[in-house]
Amino acid sequence: MQAALDKVVGALGDFYARETHLLERDLGERTLTHRLAVAIEKQFPDWDVDCDYNRLGERTWKLPKTSIVSTDDELGKSIYPDIVVHHRAIPENLLALEVRKASNHQPPEHDRHKLRAMTDPHLWFAYRTGVYLALGKKSVTAAEVYVGGLMDAELSDWFAGRLKQRGLSQ
């Protein structure tokens, strides 16, 4: 997991070095997630990297009916992770990332719930790791790592430390 997270750190370094124009002009989250996905794709050449991908293999990615997570589609059934690193043809899911701008004043619980659900080992084809990121104009302002349906405090601390070492967080 740390190797994959190190690649995310590398992608964030490239993103912040290249996308200052977008960050300074406070462009929308979808623009930022797309550009971050481009940077992530370079770090994971043997994987598919997609934005708003709502499939698990051939099935639509849906949460259990008892889930407290709200969904993103008009029927209230599917969820769309911001960025995923996976293999499309076979249901092999490495990373799910939920990204938000640090200036977003909506509570982050929706993103956290989605990451808990997407990494839940009791769901088919769960993602191995989930990453929550809040992007500030100059650096990452919040980062959390989810494994096994829970936020992993130790791995989150390690990830935050790697971001700090690279000058990508304060």
PDB file of N, CA and C in Angstrom, residues 75-158:
ATOM      1  N   LEU A  75     -31.097   8.509  -9.816  1.00  0.00           N
ATOM      2  CA  LEU A  75     -31.945   7.489  -9.206  1.00  0.00           C
ATOM      3  C   LEU A  75     -31.553   7.196  -7.767  1.00  0.00           C
ATOM      4  N   GLY A  76     -30.467   7.803  -7.308  1.00  0.00           N
ATOM      5  CA  GLY A  76     -30.039   7.609  -5.928  1.00  0.00           C
ATOM      6  C   GLY A  76     -29.499   6.224  -5.646  1.00  0.00           C
ATOM      7  N   LYS A  77     -28.866   5.606  -6.634  1.00  0.00           N
ATOM      8  CA  LYS A  77     -28.382   4.252  -6.437  1.00  0.00           C
ATOM      9  C   LYS A  77     -26.883   4.093  -6.656  1.00  0.00           C
ATOM     10  N   SER A  78     -26.319   4.811  -7.592  1.00  0.00           N
ATOM     11  CA  SER A  78     -24.919   4.626  -7.955  1.00  0.00           C
ATOM     12  C   SER A  78     -24.041   5.672  -7.280  1.00  0.00           C
ATOM     13  N   ILE A  79     -22.769   5.322  -7.119  1.00  0.00           N
ATOM     14  CA  ILE A  79     -21.808   6.315  -6.661  1.00  0.00           C
ATOM     15  C   ILE A  79     -20.712   6.439  -7.702  1.00  0.00           C
ATOM     16  N   TYR A  80     -20.111   7.593  -7.747  1.00  0.00           N
ATOM     17  CA  TYR A  80     -19.083   7.905  -8.720  1.00  0.00           C
ATOM     18  C   TYR A  80     -17.842   8.405  -7.977  1.00  0.00           C
ATOM     19  N   PRO A  81     -16.866   7.545  -7.751  1.00  0.00           N
ATOM     20  CA  PRO A  81     -15.634   8.019  -7.110  1.00  0.00           C
ATOM     21  C   PRO A  81     -14.961   9.068  -7.987  1.00  0.00           C
ATOM     22  N   ASP A  82     -14.312  10.044  -7.382  1.00  0.00           N
ATOM     23  CA  ASP A  82     -13.652  11.109  -8.152  1.00  0.00           C
ATOM     24  C   ASP A  82     -12.592  10.537  -9.079  1.00  0.00           C
ATOM     25  N   ILE A  83     -11.693   9.716  -8.545  1.00  0.00           N
ATOM     26  CA  ILE A  83     -10.620   9.105  -9.336  1.00  0.00           C
ATOM     27  C   ILE A  83     -10.456   7.666  -8.868  1.00  0.00           C
ATOM     28  N   VAL A  84     -10.311   6.754  -9.808  1.00  0.00           N
ATOM     29  CA  VAL A  84     -10.006   5.368  -9.451  1.00  0.00           C
ATOM     30  C   VAL A  84      -8.808   4.885 -10.256  1.00  0.00           C
ATOM     31  N   VAL A  85      -8.041   4.007  -9.612  1.00  0.00           N
ATOM     32  CA  VAL A  85      -6.942   3.298 -10.261  1.00  0.00           C
ATOM     33  C   VAL A  85      -7.340   1.835 -10.203  1.00  0.00           C
ATOM     34  N   HIS A  86      -7.530   1.234 -11.383  1.00  0.00           N
ATOM     35  CA  HIS A  86      -8.106  -0.104 -11.433  1.00  0.00           C
ATOM     36  C   HIS A  86      -7.786  -0.761 -12.772  1.00  0.00           C
ATOM     37  N   HIS A  87      -8.249  -1.972 -12.945  1.00  0.00           N
ATOM     38  CA  HIS A  87      -8.258  -2.628 -14.248  1.00  0.00           C
ATOM     39  C   HIS A  87      -9.717  -2.740 -14.664  1.00  0.00           C
ATOM     40  N   ARG A  88     -10.053  -2.157 -15.777  1.00  0.00           N
ATOM     41  CA  ARG A  88     -11.440  -2.141 -16.225  1.00  0.00           C
ATOM     42  C   ARG A  88     -11.938  -3.526 -16.621  1.00  0.00           C
ATOM     43  N   ALA A  89     -11.128  -4.245 -17.379  1.00  0.00           N
ATOM     44  CA  ALA A  89     -11.571  -5.516 -17.959  1.00  0.00           C
ATOM     45  C   ALA A  89     -11.825  -6.591 -16.908  1.00  0.00           C
ATOM     46  N   ILE A  90     -11.022  -6.585 -15.881  1.00  0.00           N
ATOM     47  CA  ILE A  90     -11.221  -7.530 -14.779  1.00  0.00           C
ATOM     48  C   ILE A  90     -11.444  -6.710 -13.528  1.00  0.00           C
ATOM     49  N   PRO A  91     -12.349  -7.086 -12.688  1.00  0.00           N
ATOM     50  CA  PRO A  91     -12.598  -6.265 -11.497  1.00  0.00           C
ATOM     51  C   PRO A  91     -11.450  -6.363 -10.495  1.00  0.00           C
ATOM     52  N   GLU A  92     -10.426  -5.548 -10.735  1.00  0.00           N
ATOM     53  CA  GLU A  92      -9.293  -5.445  -9.815  1.00  0.00           C
ATOM     54  C   GLU A  92      -9.132  -3.963  -9.495  1.00  0.00           C
ATOM     55  N   ASN A  93      -9.391  -3.606  -8.260  1.00  0.00           N
ATOM     56  CA  ASN A  93      -9.475  -2.206  -7.861  1.00  0.00           C
ATOM     57  C   ASN A  93      -8.406  -1.863  -6.840  1.00  0.00           C
ATOM     58  N   LEU A  94      -7.507  -0.982  -7.233  1.00  0.00           N
ATOM     59  CA  LEU A  94      -6.380  -0.619  -6.380  1.00  0.00           C
ATOM     60  C   LEU A  94      -6.684   0.580  -5.488  1.00  0.00           C
ATOM     61  N   LEU A  95      -7.041   1.697  -6.085  1.00  0.00           N
ATOM     62  CA  LEU A  95      -7.226   2.941  -5.332  1.00  0.00           C
ATOM     63  C   LEU A  95      -8.520   3.647  -5.731  1.00  0.00           C
ATOM     64  N   ALA A  96      -9.186   4.209  -4.748  1.00  0.00           N
ATOM     65  CA  ALA A  96     -10.299   5.130  -4.975  1.00  0.00           C
ATOM     66  C   ALA A  96      -9.937   6.422  -4.265  1.00  0.00           C
ATOM     67  N   LEU A  97     -10.021   7.531  -4.957  1.00  0.00           N
ATOM     68  CA  LEU A  97      -9.691   8.825  -4.371  1.00  0.00           C
ATOM     69  C   LEU A  97     -10.899   9.739  -4.392  1.00  0.00           C
ATOM     70  N   GLU A  98     -11.143  10.376  -3.278  1.00  0.00           N
ATOM     71  CA  GLU A  98     -12.143  11.433  -3.174  1.00  0.00           C
ATOM     72  C   GLU A  98     -11.374  12.725  -2.952  1.00  0.00           C
ATOM     73  N   VAL A  99     -11.613  13.690  -3.832  1.00  0.00           N
ATOM     74  CA  VAL A  99     -10.842  14.930  -3.836  1.00  0.00           C
ATOM     75  C   VAL A  99     -11.801  16.097  -3.673  1.00  0.00           C
ATOM     76  N   ARG A 100     -11.410  17.052  -2.868  1.00  0.00           N
ATOM     77  CA  ARG A 100     -12.208  18.268  -2.716  1.00  0.00           C
ATOM     78  C   ARG A 100     -11.272  19.448  -2.574  1.00  0.00           C
ATOM     79  N   LYS A 101     -11.778  20.602  -2.919  1.00  0.00           N
ATOM     80  CA  LYS A 101     -11.009  21.823  -2.706  1.00  0.00           C
ATOM     81  C   LYS A 101     -11.066  22.162  -1.224  1.00  0.00           C
ATOM     82  N   ALA A 102      -9.975  22.666  -0.698  1.00  0.00           N
ATOM     83  CA  ALA A 102      -9.943  23.045   0.711  1.00  0.00           C
ATOM     84  C   ALA A 102     -10.975  24.134   1.003  1.00  0.00           C
ATOM     85  N   SER A 103     -11.313  24.924   0.011  1.00  0.00           N
ATOM     86  CA  SER A 103     -12.289  26.004   0.204  1.00  0.00           C
ATOM     87  C   SER A 103     -13.733  25.514   0.196  1.00  0.00           C
ATOM     88  N   ASN A 104     -13.949  24.237  -0.068  1.00  0.00           N
ATOM     89  CA  ASN A 104     -15.297  23.662  -0.058  1.00  0.00           C
ATOM     90  C   ASN A 104     -15.791  23.626   1.395  1.00  0.00           C
ATOM     91  N   HIS A 105     -16.886  24.310   1.669  1.00  0.00           N
ATOM     92  CA  HIS A 105     -17.371  24.412   3.050  1.00  0.00           C
ATOM     93  C   HIS A 105     -18.414  23.347   3.399  1.00  0.00           C
ATOM     94  N   GLN A 106     -18.727  22.475   2.444  1.00  0.00           N
ATOM     95  CA  GLN A 106     -19.630  21.374   2.755  1.00  0.00           C
ATOM     96  C   GLN A 106     -18.902  20.381   3.656  1.00  0.00           C
ATOM     97  N   PRO A 107     -19.597  19.760   4.578  1.00  0.00           N
ATOM     98  CA  PRO A 107     -18.935  18.777   5.442  1.00  0.00           C
ATOM     99  C   PRO A 107     -18.337  17.647   4.605  1.00  0.00           C
ATOM    100  N   PRO A 108     -17.147  17.167   4.955  1.00  0.00           N
ATOM    101  CA  PRO A 108     -16.491  16.109   4.176  1.00  0.00           C
ATOM    102  C   PRO A 108     -17.043  14.707   4.441  1.00  0.00           C
ATOM    103  N   GLU A 109     -18.056  14.581   5.279  1.00  0.00           N
ATOM    104  CA  GLU A 109     -18.558  13.258   5.650  1.00  0.00           C
ATOM    105  C   GLU A 109     -19.039  12.432   4.457  1.00  0.00           C
ATOM    106  N   HIS A 110     -19.624  13.065   3.461  1.00  0.00           N
ATOM    107  CA  HIS A 110     -20.084  12.324   2.278  1.00  0.00           C
ATOM    108  C   HIS A 110     -18.911  11.583   1.633  1.00  0.00           C
ATOM    109  N   ASP A 111     -17.798  12.291   1.431  1.00  0.00           N
ATOM    110  CA  ASP A 111     -16.610  11.674   0.830  1.00  0.00           C
ATOM    111  C   ASP A 111     -16.058  10.566   1.722  1.00  0.00           C
ATOM    112  N   ARG A 112     -16.023  10.794   2.992  1.00  0.00           N
ATOM    113  CA  ARG A 112     -15.512   9.781   3.922  1.00  0.00           C
ATOM    114  C   ARG A 112     -16.395   8.537   3.938  1.00  0.00           C
ATOM    115  N   HIS A 113     -17.704   8.723   3.917  1.00  0.00           N
ATOM    116  CA  HIS A 113     -18.629   7.583   3.865  1.00  0.00           C
ATOM    117  C   HIS A 113     -18.400   6.768   2.596  1.00  0.00           C
ATOM    118  N   LYS A 114     -18.241   7.471   1.476  1.00  0.00           N
ATOM    119  CA  LYS A 114     -18.001   6.769   0.217  1.00  0.00           C
ATOM    120  C   LYS A 114     -16.720   5.944   0.292  1.00  0.00           C
ATOM    121  N   LEU A 115     -15.674   6.509   0.870  1.00  0.00           N
ATOM    122  CA  LEU A 115     -14.406   5.774   0.967  1.00  0.00           C
ATOM    123  C   LEU A 115     -14.523   4.573   1.903  1.00  0.00           C
ATOM    124  N   ARG A 116     -15.253   4.734   2.989  1.00  0.00           N
ATOM    125  CA  ARG A 116     -15.468   3.579   3.872  1.00  0.00           C
ATOM    126  C   ARG A 116     -16.199   2.472   3.109  1.00  0.00           C
ATOM    127  N   ALA A 117     -17.218   2.844   2.355  1.00  0.00           N
ATOM    128  CA  ALA A 117     -17.981   1.850   1.595  1.00  0.00           C
ATOM    129  C   ALA A 117     -17.140   1.229   0.488  1.00  0.00           C
ATOM    130  N   MET A 118     -16.400   2.038  -0.234  1.00  0.00           N
ATOM    131  CA  MET A 118     -15.640   1.522  -1.373  1.00  0.00           C
ATOM    132  C   MET A 118     -14.477   0.628  -0.962  1.00  0.00           C
ATOM    133  N   THR A 119     -14.014   0.756   0.270  1.00  0.00           N
ATOM    134  CA  THR A 119     -12.911  -0.105   0.738  1.00  0.00           C
ATOM    135  C   THR A 119     -13.398  -1.223   1.651  1.00  0.00           C
ATOM    136  N   ASP A 120     -14.709  -1.334   1.806  1.00  0.00           N
ATOM    137  CA  ASP A 120     -15.274  -2.368   2.676  1.00  0.00           C
ATOM    138  C   ASP A 120     -15.042  -3.749   2.059  1.00  0.00           C
ATOM    139  N   PRO A 121     -14.300  -4.612   2.730  1.00  0.00           N
ATOM    140  CA  PRO A 121     -13.988  -5.930   2.157  1.00  0.00           C
ATOM    141  C   PRO A 121     -15.211  -6.831   2.019  1.00  0.00           C
ATOM    142  N   HIS A 122     -16.333  -6.466   2.621  1.00  0.00           N
ATOM    143  CA  HIS A 122     -17.548  -7.274   2.506  1.00  0.00           C
ATOM    144  C   HIS A 122     -18.333  -6.973   1.228  1.00  0.00           C
ATOM    145  N   LEU A 123     -17.941  -5.917   0.525  1.00  0.00           N
ATOM    146  CA  LEU A 123     -18.561  -5.600  -0.758  1.00  0.00           C
ATOM    147  C   LEU A 123     -17.731  -6.223  -1.874  1.00  0.00           C
ATOM    148  N   TRP A 124     -18.380  -6.694  -2.907  1.00  0.00           N
ATOM    149  CA  TRP A 124     -17.660  -7.293  -4.031  1.00  0.00           C
ATOM    150  C   TRP A 124     -16.724  -6.282  -4.664  1.00  0.00           C
ATOM    151  N   PHE A 125     -15.541  -6.720  -4.959  1.00  0.00           N
ATOM    152  CA  PHE A 125     -14.559  -5.927  -5.699  1.00  0.00           C
ATOM    153  C   PHE A 125     -14.209  -4.611  -5.018  1.00  0.00           C
ATOM    154  N   ALA A 126     -14.129  -4.635  -3.721  1.00  0.00           N
ATOM    155  CA  ALA A 126     -13.777  -3.423  -2.986  1.00  0.00           C
ATOM    156  C   ALA A 126     -12.398  -2.931  -3.415  1.00  0.00           C
ATOM    157  N   TYR A 127     -12.183  -1.642  -3.266  1.00  0.00           N
ATOM    158  CA  TYR A 127     -10.868  -1.064  -3.541  1.00  0.00           C
ATOM    159  C   TYR A 127      -9.933  -1.391  -2.386  1.00  0.00           C
ATOM    160  N   ARG A 128      -8.684  -1.679  -2.709  1.00  0.00           N
ATOM    161  CA  ARG A 128      -7.706  -2.008  -1.667  1.00  0.00           C
ATOM    162  C   ARG A 128      -7.477  -0.824  -0.730  1.00  0.00           C
ATOM    163  N   THR A 129      -7.440   0.371  -1.332  1.00  0.00           N
ATOM    164  CA  THR A 129      -7.119   1.563  -0.550  1.00  0.00           C
ATOM    165  C   THR A 129      -7.978   2.725  -1.031  1.00  0.00           C
ATOM    166  N   GLY A 130      -8.410   3.548  -0.092  1.00  0.00           N
ATOM    167  CA  GLY A 130      -9.114   4.782  -0.405  1.00  0.00           C
ATOM    168  C   GLY A 130      -8.308   5.956   0.106  1.00  0.00           C
ATOM    169  N   VAL A 131      -8.359   7.060  -0.616  1.00  0.00           N
ATOM    170  CA  VAL A 131      -7.605   8.253  -0.226  1.00  0.00           C
ATOM    171  C   VAL A 131      -8.534   9.461  -0.283  1.00  0.00           C
ATOM    172  N   TYR A 132      -8.575  10.194   0.809  1.00  0.00           N
ATOM    173  CA  TYR A 132      -9.320  11.452   0.882  1.00  0.00           C
ATOM    174  C   TYR A 132      -8.292  12.579   0.822  1.00  0.00           C
ATOM    175  N   LEU A 133      -8.497  13.534  -0.073  1.00  0.00           N
ATOM    176  CA  LEU A 133      -7.588  14.668  -0.213  1.00  0.00           C
ATOM    177  C   LEU A 133      -8.365  15.976  -0.251  1.00  0.00           C
ATOM    178  N   ALA A 134      -7.899  16.957   0.495  1.00  0.00           N
ATOM    179  CA  ALA A 134      -8.397  18.326   0.378  1.00  0.00           C
ATOM    180  C   ALA A 134      -7.253  19.146  -0.211  1.00  0.00           C
ATOM    181  N   LEU A 135      -7.505  19.733  -1.379  1.00  0.00           N
ATOM    182  CA  LEU A 135      -6.472  20.460  -2.102  1.00  0.00           C
ATOM    183  C   LEU A 135      -6.577  21.955  -1.852  1.00  0.00           C
ATOM    184  N   GLY A 136      -5.528  22.499  -1.254  1.00  0.00           N
ATOM    185  CA  GLY A 136      -5.420  23.936  -1.106  1.00  0.00           C
ATOM    186  C   GLY A 136      -4.731  24.524  -2.327  1.00  0.00           C
ATOM    187  N   LYS A 137      -4.643  25.842  -2.400  1.00  0.00           N
ATOM    188  CA  LYS A 137      -4.025  26.483  -3.558  1.00  0.00           C
ATOM    189  C   LYS A 137      -2.530  26.205  -3.651  1.00  0.00           C
ATOM    190  N   LYS A 138      -1.886  25.982  -2.521  1.00  0.00           N
ATOM    191  CA  LYS A 138      -0.433  25.762  -2.513  1.00  0.00           C
ATOM    192  C   LYS A 138      -0.038  24.358  -2.076  1.00  0.00           C
ATOM    193  N   SER A 139      -0.942  23.665  -1.354  1.00  0.00           N
ATOM    194  CA  SER A 139      -0.588  22.341  -0.838  1.00  0.00           C
ATOM    195  C   SER A 139      -1.837  21.595  -0.385  1.00  0.00           C
ATOM    196  N   VAL A 140      -1.638  20.325  -0.064  1.00  0.00           N
ATOM    197  CA  VAL A 140      -2.712  19.487   0.457  1.00  0.00           C
ATOM    198  C   VAL A 140      -2.998  19.925   1.893  1.00  0.00           C
ATOM    199  N   THR A 141      -4.260  20.170   2.212  1.00  0.00           N
ATOM    200  CA  THR A 141      -4.604  20.630   3.556  1.00  0.00           C
ATOM    201  C   THR A 141      -5.132  19.507   4.443  1.00  0.00           C
ATOM    202  N   ALA A 142      -5.554  18.403   3.838  1.00  0.00           N
ATOM    203  CA  ALA A 142      -6.017  17.243   4.611  1.00  0.00           C
ATOM    204  C   ALA A 142      -5.822  15.996   3.763  1.00  0.00           C
ATOM    205  N   ALA A 143      -5.427  14.912   4.423  1.00  0.00           N
ATOM    206  CA  ALA A 143      -5.231  13.640   3.728  1.00  0.00           C
ATOM    207  C   ALA A 143      -5.536  12.501   4.695  1.00  0.00           C
ATOM    208  N   GLU A 144      -6.322  11.543   4.230  1.00  0.00           N
ATOM    209  CA  GLU A 144      -6.660  10.369   5.032  1.00  0.00           C
ATOM    210  C   GLU A 144      -6.595   9.140   4.135  1.00  0.00           C
ATOM    211  N   VAL A 145      -6.262   8.007   4.742  1.00  0.00           N
ATOM    212  CA  VAL A 145      -6.178   6.745   4.012  1.00  0.00           C
ATOM    213  C   VAL A 145      -7.178   5.771   4.625  1.00  0.00           C
ATOM    214  N   TYR A 146      -7.918   5.081   3.760  1.00  0.00           N
ATOM    215  CA  TYR A 146      -8.947   4.123   4.179  1.00  0.00           C
ATOM    216  C   TYR A 146      -8.576   2.722   3.689  1.00  0.00           C
ATOM    217  N   VAL A 147      -8.682   1.772   4.599  1.00  0.00           N
ATOM    218  CA  VAL A 147      -8.402   0.374   4.285  1.00  0.00           C
ATOM    219  C   VAL A 147      -9.414  -0.472   5.046  1.00  0.00           C
ATOM    220  N   GLY A 148      -9.951  -1.485   4.387  1.00  0.00           N
ATOM    221  CA  GLY A 148     -10.869  -2.398   5.066  1.00  0.00           C
ATOM    222  C   GLY A 148     -12.133  -1.753   5.579  1.00  0.00           C
ATOM    223  N   GLY A 149     -12.575  -0.682   4.939  1.00  0.00           N
ATOM    224  CA  GLY A 149     -13.806  -0.022   5.342  1.00  0.00           C
ATOM    225  C   GLY A 149     -13.655   0.990   6.466  1.00  0.00           C
ATOM    226  N   LEU A 150     -12.418   1.256   6.877  1.00  0.00           N
ATOM    227  CA  LEU A 150     -12.158   2.183   7.981  1.00  0.00           C
ATOM    228  C   LEU A 150     -11.016   3.134   7.643  1.00  0.00           C
ATOM    229  N   MET A 151     -11.018   4.303   8.276  1.00  0.00           N
ATOM    230  CA  MET A 151      -9.875   5.188   8.162  1.00  0.00           C
ATOM    231  C   MET A 151      -8.734   4.555   8.950  1.00  0.00           C
ATOM    232  N   ASP A 152      -7.573   4.416   8.312  1.00  0.00           N
ATOM    233  CA  ASP A 152      -6.392   3.807   8.925  1.00  0.00           C
ATOM    234  C   ASP A 152      -5.499   4.931   9.450  1.00  0.00           C
ATOM    235  N   ALA A 153      -5.498   5.136  10.765  1.00  0.00           N
ATOM    236  CA  ALA A 153      -4.776   6.255  11.365  1.00  0.00           C
ATOM    237  C   ALA A 153      -3.270   6.148  11.130  1.00  0.00           C
ATOM    238  N   GLU A 154      -2.723   4.959  11.270  1.00  0.00           N
ATOM    239  CA  GLU A 154      -1.275   4.790  11.097  1.00  0.00           C
ATOM    240  C   GLU A 154      -0.842   5.083   9.659  1.00  0.00           C
ATOM    241  N   LEU A 155      -1.578   4.539   8.710  1.00  0.00           N
ATOM    242  CA  LEU A 155      -1.259   4.781   7.305  1.00  0.00           C
ATOM    243  C   LEU A 155      -1.535   6.232   6.915  1.00  0.00           C
ATOM    244  N   SER A 156      -2.555   6.828   7.496  1.00  0.00           N
ATOM    245  CA  SER A 156      -2.841   8.248   7.246  1.00  0.00           C
ATOM    246  C   SER A 156      -1.698   9.112   7.754  1.00  0.00           C
ATOM    247  N   ASP A 157      -1.172   8.804   8.930  1.00  0.00           N
ATOM    248  CA  ASP A 157      -0.031   9.554   9.466  1.00  0.00           C
ATOM    249  C   ASP A 157       1.195   9.395   8.581  1.00  0.00           C
ATOM    250  N   TRP A 158       1.442   8.162   8.129  1.00  0.00           N
ATOM    251  CA  TRP A 158       2.581   7.911   7.243  1.00  0.00           C
ATOM    252  C   TRP A 158       2.438   8.722   5.955  1.00  0.00           C
TER     253      TRP A 158
END
